[in-house]
Short mmCIF file of C-alpha atoms and ligand atoms in Angstrom, two decimals:
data_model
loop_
_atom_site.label_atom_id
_atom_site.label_comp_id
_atom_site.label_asym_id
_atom_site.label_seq_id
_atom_site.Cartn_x
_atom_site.Cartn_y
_atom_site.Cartn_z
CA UNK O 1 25.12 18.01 -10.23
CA UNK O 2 21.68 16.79 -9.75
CA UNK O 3 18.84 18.78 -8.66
CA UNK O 4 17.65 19.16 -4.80
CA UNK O 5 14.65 17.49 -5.17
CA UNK O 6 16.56 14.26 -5.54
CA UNK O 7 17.90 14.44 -2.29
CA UNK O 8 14.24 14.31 -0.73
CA UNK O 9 13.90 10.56 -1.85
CA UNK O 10 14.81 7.71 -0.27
CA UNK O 11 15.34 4.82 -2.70
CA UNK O 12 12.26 2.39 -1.93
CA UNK O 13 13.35 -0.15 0.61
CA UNK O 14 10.41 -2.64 -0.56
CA UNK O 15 11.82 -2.47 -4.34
CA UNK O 16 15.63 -3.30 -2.68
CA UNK O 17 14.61 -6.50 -1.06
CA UNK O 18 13.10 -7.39 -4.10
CA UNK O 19 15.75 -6.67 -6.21
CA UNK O 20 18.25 -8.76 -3.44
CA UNK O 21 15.69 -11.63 -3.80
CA UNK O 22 16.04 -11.59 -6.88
CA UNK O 23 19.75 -11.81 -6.94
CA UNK O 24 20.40 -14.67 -4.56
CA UNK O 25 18.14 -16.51 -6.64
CA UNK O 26 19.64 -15.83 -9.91
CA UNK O 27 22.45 -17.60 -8.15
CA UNK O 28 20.70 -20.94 -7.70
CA UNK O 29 19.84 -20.03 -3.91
CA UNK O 30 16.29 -21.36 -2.63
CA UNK O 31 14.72 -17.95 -1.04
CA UNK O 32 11.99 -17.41 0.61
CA UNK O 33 10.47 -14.04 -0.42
CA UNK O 34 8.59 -12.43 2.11
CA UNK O 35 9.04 -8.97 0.90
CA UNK O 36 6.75 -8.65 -2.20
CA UNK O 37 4.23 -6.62 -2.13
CA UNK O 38 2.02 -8.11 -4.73
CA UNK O 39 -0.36 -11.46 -4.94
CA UNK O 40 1.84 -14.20 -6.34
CA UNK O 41 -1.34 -15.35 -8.50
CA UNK O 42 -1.75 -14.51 -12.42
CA UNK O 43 -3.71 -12.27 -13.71
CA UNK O 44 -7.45 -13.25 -14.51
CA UNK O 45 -7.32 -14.98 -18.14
CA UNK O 46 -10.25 -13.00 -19.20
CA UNK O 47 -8.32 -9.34 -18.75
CA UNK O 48 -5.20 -11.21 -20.02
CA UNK O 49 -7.20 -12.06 -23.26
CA UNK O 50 -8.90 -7.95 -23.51
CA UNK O 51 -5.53 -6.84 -23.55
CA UNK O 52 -4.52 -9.41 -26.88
CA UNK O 53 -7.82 -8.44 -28.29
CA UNK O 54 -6.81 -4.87 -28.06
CA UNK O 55 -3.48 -5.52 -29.33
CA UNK O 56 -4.95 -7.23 -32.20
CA UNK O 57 -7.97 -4.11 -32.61
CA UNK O 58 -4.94 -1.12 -32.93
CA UNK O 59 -5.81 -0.21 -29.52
CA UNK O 60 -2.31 0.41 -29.34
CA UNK O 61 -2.22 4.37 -29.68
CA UNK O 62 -2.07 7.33 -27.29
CA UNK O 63 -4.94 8.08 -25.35
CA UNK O 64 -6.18 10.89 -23.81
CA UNK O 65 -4.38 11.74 -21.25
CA UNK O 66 -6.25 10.56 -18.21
CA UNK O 67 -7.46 7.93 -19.43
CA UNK O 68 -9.99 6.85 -21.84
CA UNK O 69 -13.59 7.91 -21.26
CA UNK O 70 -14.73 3.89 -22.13
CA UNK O 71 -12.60 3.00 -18.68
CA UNK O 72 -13.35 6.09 -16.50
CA UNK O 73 -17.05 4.58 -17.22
CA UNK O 74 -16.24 1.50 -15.72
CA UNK O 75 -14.50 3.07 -12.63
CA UNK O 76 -17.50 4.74 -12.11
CA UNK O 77 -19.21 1.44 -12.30
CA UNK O 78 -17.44 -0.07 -10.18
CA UNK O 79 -17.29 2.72 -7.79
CA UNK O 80 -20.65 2.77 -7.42
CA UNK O 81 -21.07 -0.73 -7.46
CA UNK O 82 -18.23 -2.05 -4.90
CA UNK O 83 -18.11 1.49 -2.82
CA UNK O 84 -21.23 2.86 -2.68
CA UNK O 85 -19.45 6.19 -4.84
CA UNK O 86 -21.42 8.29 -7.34
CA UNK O 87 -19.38 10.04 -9.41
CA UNK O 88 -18.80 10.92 -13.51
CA UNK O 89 -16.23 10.71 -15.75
CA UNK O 90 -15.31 14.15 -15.06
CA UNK O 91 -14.49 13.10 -11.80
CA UNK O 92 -12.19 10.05 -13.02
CA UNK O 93 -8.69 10.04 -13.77
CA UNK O 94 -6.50 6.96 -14.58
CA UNK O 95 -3.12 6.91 -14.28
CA UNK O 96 0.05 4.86 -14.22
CA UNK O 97 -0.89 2.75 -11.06
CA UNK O 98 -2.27 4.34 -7.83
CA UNK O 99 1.32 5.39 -7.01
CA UNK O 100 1.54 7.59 -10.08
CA UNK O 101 -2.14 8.97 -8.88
CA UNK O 102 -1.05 9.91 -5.22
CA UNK O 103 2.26 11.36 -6.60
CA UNK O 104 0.63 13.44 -8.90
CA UNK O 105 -2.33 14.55 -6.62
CA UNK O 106 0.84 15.57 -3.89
CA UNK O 107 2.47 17.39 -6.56
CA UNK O 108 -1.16 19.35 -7.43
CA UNK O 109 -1.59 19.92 -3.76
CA UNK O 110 1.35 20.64 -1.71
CA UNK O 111 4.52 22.57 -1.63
CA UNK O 112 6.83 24.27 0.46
CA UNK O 113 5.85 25.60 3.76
CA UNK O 114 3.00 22.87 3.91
CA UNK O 115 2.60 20.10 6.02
CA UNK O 116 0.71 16.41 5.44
CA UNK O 117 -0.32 14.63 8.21
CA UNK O 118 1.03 10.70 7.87
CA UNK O 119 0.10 8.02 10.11
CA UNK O 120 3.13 5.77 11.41
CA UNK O 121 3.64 2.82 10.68
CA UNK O 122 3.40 4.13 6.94
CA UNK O 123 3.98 2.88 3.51
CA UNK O 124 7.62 4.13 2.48
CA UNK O 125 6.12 6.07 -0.32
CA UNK O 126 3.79 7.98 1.13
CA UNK O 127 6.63 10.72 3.30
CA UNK O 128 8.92 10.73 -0.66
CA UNK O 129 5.43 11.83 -2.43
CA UNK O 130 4.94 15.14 -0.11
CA UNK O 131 8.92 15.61 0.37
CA UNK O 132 9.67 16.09 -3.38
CA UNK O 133 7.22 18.72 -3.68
CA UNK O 134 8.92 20.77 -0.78
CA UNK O 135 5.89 20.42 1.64
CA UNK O 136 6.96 18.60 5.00
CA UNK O 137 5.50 15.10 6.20
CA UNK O 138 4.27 15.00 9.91
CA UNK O 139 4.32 11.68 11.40
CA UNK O 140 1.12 10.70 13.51
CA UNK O 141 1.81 7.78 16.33
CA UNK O 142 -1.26 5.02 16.11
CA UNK O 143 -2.02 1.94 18.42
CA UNK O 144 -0.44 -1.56 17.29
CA UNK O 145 -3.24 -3.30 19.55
CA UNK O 146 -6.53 -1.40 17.80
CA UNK O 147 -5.59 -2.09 13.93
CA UNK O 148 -3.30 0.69 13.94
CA UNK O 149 -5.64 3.24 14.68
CA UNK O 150 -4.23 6.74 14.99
CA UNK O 151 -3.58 8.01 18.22
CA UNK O 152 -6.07 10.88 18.58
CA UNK O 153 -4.41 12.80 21.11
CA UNK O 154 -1.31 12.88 18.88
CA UNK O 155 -3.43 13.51 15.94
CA UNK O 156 -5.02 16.75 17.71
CA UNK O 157 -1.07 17.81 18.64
CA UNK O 158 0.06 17.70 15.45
CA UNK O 159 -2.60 19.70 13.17
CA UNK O 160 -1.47 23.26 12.59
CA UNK O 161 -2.08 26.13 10.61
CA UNK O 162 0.22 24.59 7.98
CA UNK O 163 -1.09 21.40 8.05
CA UNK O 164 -2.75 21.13 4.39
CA UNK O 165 -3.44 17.45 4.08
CA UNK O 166 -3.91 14.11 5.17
CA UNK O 167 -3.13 10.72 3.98
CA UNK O 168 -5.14 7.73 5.41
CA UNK O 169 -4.79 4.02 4.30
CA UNK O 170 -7.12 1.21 5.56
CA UNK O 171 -6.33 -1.63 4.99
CA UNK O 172 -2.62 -0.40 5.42
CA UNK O 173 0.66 -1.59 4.14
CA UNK O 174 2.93 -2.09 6.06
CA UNK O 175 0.48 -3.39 9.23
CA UNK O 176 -2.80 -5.07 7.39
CA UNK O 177 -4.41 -2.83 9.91
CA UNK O 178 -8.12 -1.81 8.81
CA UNK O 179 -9.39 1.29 10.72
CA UNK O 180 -12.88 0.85 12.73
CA UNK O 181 -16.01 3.35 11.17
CA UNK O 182 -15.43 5.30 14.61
CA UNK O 183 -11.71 5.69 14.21
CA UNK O 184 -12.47 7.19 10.62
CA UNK O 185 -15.47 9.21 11.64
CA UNK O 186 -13.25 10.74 14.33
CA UNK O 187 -10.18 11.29 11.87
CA UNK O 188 -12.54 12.70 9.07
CA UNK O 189 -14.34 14.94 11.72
CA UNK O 190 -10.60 15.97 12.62
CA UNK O 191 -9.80 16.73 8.70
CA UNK O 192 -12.80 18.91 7.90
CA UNK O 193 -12.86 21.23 11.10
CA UNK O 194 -9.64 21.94 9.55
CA UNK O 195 -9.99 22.25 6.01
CA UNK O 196 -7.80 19.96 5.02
CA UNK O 197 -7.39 17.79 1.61
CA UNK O 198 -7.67 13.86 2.64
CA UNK O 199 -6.74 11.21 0.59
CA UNK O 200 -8.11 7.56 0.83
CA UNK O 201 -5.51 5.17 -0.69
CA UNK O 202 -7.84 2.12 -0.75
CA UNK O 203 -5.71 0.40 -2.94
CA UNK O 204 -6.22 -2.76 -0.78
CA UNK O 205 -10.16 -2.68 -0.37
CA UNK O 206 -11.32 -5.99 -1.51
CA UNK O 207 -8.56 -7.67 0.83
CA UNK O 208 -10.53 -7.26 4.26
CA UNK O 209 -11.31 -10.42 5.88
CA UNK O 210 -14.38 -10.51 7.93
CA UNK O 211 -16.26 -7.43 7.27
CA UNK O 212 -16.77 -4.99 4.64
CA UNK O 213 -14.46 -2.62 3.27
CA UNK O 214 -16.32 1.35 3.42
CA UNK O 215 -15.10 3.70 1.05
CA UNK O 216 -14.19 7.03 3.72
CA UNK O 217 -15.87 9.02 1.38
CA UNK O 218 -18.77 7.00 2.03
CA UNK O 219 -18.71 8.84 5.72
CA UNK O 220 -19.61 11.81 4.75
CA UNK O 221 -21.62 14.57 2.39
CA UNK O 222 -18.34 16.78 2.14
CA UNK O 223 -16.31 15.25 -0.32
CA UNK O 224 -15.16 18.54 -2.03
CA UNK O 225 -11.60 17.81 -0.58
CA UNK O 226 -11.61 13.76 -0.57
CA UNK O 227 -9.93 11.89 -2.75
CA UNK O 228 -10.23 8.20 -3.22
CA UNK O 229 -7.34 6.41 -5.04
CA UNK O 230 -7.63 2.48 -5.99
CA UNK O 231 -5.90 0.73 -8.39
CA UNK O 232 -5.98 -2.56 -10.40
CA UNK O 233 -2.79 -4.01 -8.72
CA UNK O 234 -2.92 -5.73 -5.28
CA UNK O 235 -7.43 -6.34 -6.40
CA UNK O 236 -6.47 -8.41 -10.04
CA UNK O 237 -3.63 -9.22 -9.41
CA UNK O 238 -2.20 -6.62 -12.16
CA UNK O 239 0.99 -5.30 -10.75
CA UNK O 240 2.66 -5.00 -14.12
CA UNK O 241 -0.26 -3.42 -15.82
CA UNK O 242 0.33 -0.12 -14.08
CA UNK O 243 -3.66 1.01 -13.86
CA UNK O 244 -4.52 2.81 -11.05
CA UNK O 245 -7.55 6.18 -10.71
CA UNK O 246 -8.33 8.51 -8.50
CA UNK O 247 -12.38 10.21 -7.58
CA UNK O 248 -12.63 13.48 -6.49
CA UNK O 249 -13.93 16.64 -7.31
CA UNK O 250 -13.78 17.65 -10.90
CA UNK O 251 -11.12 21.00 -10.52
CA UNK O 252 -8.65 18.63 -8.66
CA UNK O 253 -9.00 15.84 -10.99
CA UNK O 254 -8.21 18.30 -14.06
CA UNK O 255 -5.25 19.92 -12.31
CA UNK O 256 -3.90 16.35 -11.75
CA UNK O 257 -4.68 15.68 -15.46
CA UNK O 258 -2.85 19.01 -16.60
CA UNK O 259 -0.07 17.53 -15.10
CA UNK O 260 -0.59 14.16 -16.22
CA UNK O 261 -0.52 15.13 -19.75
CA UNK O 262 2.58 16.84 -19.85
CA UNK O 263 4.43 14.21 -17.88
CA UNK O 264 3.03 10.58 -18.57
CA UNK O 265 1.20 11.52 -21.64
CA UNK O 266 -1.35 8.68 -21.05
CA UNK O 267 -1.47 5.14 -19.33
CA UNK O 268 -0.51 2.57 -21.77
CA UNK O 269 -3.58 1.83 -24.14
CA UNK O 270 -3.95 -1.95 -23.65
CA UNK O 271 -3.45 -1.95 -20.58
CA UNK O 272 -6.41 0.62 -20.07
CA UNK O 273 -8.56 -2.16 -22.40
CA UNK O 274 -7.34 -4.53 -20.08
CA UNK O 275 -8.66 -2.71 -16.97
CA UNK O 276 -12.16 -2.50 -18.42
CA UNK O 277 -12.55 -5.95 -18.54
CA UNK O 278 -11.06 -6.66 -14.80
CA UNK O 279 -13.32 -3.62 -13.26
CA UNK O 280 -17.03 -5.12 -15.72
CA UNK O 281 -16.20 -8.68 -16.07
CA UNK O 282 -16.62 -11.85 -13.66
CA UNK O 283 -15.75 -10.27 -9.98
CA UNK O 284 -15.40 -13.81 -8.35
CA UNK O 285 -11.62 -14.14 -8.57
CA UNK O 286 -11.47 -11.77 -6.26
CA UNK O 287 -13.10 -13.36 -3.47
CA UNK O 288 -11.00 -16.91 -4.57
CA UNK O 289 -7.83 -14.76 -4.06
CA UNK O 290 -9.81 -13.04 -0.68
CA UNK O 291 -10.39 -16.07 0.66
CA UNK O 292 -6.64 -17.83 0.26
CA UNK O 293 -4.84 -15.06 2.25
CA UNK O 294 -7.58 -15.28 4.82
CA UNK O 295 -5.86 -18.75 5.04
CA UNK O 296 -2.78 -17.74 5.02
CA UNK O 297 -2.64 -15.05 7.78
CA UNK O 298 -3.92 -17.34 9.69
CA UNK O 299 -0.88 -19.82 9.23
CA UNK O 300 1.36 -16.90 9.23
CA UNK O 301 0.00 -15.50 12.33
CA UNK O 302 0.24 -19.14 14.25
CA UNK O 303 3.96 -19.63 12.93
CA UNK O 304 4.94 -15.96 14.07
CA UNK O 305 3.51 -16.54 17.48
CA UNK O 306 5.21 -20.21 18.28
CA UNK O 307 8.47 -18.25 17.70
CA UNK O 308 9.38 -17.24 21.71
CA UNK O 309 9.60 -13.42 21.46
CA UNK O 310 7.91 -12.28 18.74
CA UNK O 311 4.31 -10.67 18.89
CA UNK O 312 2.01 -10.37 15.84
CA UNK O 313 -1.01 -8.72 15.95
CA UNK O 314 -3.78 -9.94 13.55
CA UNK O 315 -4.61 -7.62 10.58
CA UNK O 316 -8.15 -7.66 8.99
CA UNK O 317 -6.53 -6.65 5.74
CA UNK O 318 -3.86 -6.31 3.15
CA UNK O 319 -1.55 -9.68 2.66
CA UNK O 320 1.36 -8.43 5.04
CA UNK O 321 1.38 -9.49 9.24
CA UNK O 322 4.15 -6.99 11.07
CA UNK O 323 5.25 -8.83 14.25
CA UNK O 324 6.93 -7.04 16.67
CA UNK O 325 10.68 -7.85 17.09
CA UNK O 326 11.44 -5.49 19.93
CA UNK O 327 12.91 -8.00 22.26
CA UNK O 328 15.53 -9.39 20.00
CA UNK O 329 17.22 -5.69 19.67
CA UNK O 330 20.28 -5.08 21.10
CA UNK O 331 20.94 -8.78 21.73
CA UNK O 332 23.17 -10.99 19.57
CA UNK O 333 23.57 -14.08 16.99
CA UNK O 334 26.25 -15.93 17.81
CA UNK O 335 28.48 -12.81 17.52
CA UNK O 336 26.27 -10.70 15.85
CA UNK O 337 24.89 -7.65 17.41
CA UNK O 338 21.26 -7.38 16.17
CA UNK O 339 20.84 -3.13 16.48
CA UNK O 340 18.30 -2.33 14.46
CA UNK O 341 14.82 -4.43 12.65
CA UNK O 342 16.93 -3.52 9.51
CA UNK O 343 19.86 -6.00 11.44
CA UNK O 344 17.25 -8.81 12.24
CA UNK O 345 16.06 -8.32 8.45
CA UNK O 346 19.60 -9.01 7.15
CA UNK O 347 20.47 -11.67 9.39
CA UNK O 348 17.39 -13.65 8.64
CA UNK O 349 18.30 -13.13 4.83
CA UNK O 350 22.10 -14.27 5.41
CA UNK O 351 21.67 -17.33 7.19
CA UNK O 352 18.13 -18.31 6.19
CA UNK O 353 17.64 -16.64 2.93
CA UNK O 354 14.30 -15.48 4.12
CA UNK O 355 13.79 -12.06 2.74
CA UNK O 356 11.73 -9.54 4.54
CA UNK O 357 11.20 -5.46 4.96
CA UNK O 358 12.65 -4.17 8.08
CA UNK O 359 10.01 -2.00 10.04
CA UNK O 360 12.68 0.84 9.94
CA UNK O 361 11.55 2.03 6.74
CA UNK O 362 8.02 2.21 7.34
CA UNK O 363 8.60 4.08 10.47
CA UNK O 364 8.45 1.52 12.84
CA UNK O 365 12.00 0.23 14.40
CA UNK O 366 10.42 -2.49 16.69
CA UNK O 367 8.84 -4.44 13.45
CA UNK O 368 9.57 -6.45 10.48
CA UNK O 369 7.31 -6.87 7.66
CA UNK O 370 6.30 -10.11 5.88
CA UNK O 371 4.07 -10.36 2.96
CA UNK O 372 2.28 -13.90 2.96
CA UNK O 373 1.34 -13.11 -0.69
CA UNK O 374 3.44 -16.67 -1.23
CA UNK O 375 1.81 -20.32 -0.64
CA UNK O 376 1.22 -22.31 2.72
CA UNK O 377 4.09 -24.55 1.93
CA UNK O 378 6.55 -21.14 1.74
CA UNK O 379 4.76 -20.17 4.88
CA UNK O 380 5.66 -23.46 6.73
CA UNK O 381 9.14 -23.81 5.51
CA UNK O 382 9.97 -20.49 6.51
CA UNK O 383 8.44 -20.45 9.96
CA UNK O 384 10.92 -23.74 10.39
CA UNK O 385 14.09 -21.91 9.10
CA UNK O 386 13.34 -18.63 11.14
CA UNK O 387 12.66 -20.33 14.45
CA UNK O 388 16.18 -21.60 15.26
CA UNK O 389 17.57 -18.23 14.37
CA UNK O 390 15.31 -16.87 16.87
CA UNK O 391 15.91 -19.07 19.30
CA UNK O 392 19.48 -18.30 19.39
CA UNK O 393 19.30 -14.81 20.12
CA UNK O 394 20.63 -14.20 23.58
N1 PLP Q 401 -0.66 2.36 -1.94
C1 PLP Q 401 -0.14 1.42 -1.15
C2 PLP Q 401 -0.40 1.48 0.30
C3 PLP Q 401 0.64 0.38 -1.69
O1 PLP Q 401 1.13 -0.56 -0.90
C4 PLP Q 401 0.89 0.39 -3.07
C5 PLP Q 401 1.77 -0.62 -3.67
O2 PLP Q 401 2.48 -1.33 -3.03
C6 PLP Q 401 0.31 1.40 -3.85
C7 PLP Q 401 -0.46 2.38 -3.26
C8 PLP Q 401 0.52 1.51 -5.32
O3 PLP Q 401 0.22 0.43 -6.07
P1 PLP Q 401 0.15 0.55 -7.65
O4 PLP Q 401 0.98 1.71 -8.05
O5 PLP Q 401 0.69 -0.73 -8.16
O6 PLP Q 401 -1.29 0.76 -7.98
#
């Protein structure tokens, strides 16, 4: 009944915890929600009041559709000003969130008979965007210890003469794990000798803690085939907005516009108002909202660890930790047989209403992820229900 192309998505497993959250809680329960993948603060009351104003202007209409020419003259702003990027507005295009903007740029790109190099663990989206369009996703191992850094020797395996992109994210959901200049240098080196299209989802690159973040097309002079998404979500706290652009080189950013137009029509018009006055206006909520997850992770990562089993690597980015669970598999709850992360996941939901994102759909069966986009006191309370759970796994 319905097309083929539906059967190439998997519903997104992030959305479904939050959508279970959000049903035991409906019922009076007191969950913890570690599965959100946004910052639990508000956004900016200076963007929140540009989008009234614009309400109350008539900037309420279409727009063109990639965006208006007032914004893509901010993102190049800010691109230049945050990333060290030089481009125009021709090489701008806003869209419905950075999600919409990778979509679209896989359905530009790729299509059956292709292959896109993706680096495991990955965000759950990333293997839907290049399956719809036909083309095939190749998974690429990396090393939990060095930030998730691909494994180069797997890397170099996997490249063939189909391989027509590749999709790199530093700071990465689902591990936090930011990529060293040398691991990139080595990866783009890797990408040009072959020709291939590489996008940059940066959509986390003001949340790196302790150094800072470098735009990958920063690394080199040949950005004909490099495109850099970012988006207003995880950096202003604008989730619900839906703003998100991509740079790159003006043909590619027209052919993603063609498409654009006849399938979004525009991003909403206030919201594109709105996004003006988060990308030009006062920049120092974002280092308030850096500097709290710092904090966090830090009590995250200490909770994690006391917990006799469980290993969690320190991220330098994102708000999400992704401890390693592998030595509760196979071994039981009381009389529950814990098979899978997705198991441990559910567990920890039924008997501690603790919500989290099994590692399973981000390609990694030995993990769990937990978002400590939540406060210190969620942190603490849920380290304390977890722990005895834990502890009785035998
Ligand atoms: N890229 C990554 C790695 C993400 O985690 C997300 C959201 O969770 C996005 C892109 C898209 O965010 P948005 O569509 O809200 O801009």
């Amino acid at each position: 009944m319905f097309s083929k192309r539906l059967d190439r998505i998997t519903p997104s497993a992030t959305l479904e915890m939050t959508a279970k959250a959000a049903e035991l809680r409906s019922q009076g329960i007191d969950v913890l929600n570690f599965s959100v993948g946004e910052p639990d603060f508000n956004t900016p009351p200076h963007i929140v009041n540009a989008a009234i104003d614009a309400m109350n202007q008539g900037f309420t209409k279409y727009t063109p559709g990639s965006g208006t020419s007032e914004l893509k003259q901010a993102v190049c702003e800010k691109l230049s000003r945050d990333n060290n990027l030089n481009y125009i507005t021709d090489n701008i295009i806003v869209s419905c969130g950075g999600k919409h903007a990778l979509y679209n740029a896989c359905q530009v790109l790729f299509e059956e008979g292709d292959e896109v190099i993706i680096f495991s663990p990955y965000w759950v989206s990333f293997p839907d965007f290049v399956s719809v369009t036909g083309a095939n996703p190749v998974f690429v191992n990396t090393i939990a210890s060095k930030q998730y850094e691909p494994d180069f020797d797997d890397l170099k395996s996997k490249i063939s003469r189909k391989t027509k992109g590749i999709i790199i994210n530093s700071p990465s959901n689902p591990t936090g794990g930011v990529w060293s200049d040398i691991a990139i240098q080595e990866t783009l080196q890797i990408a040009l000798e072959h020709d291939l299209w590489v996008f940059s989802d940066e959509c986390y690159e003001q949340l790196v803690y302790g150094a800072k973040f470098k735009s990958i097309a920063t690394f080199t002079d040949k950005t004909d085939k490099i495109l850099t998404f970012q988006s207003c979500s995880k950096t202003y706290a604008m989730t619900g907005w839906r703003i998100g652009y991509t740079a790159g080189a003006a043909p590619i950013i027209k052919a993603m516009a063609k498409l654009q137009g006849q399938s979004t029509s525009c991003p909403n018009s206030i919201a594109q108002y709105a996004a003006i006055a988060a990308l030009t206006g006062d920049q120092t909520i974002i280092q308030e909202m850096a500097a709290i997850f710092k904090k966090r992770r830090q009590l995250i990562i200490n909770g994690l660890n006391s917990i006799d089993g469980i290993t969690c690597e320190k991220p330098k980015g994102a708000f999400y930790v992704f401890p390693n669970i592998s030595t509760f598999l196979n071994k039981s709850y009381q009389n529950i047989l814990i098979k899978s992360s997705h198991d441990l996941s559910m567990l920890l939901l039924d008997k501690t209403f603790v919500v989290t994102v099994a590692g399973d759909c981000f390609g990694a069966p030995e993990n769990i992820r937990f978002s400590y986009a939540t406060s210190d006191e969620v942190i603490l309370k849920m380290i304390d229900r977890i722990k005895p759970i834990f502890d009785s796994i035998k």
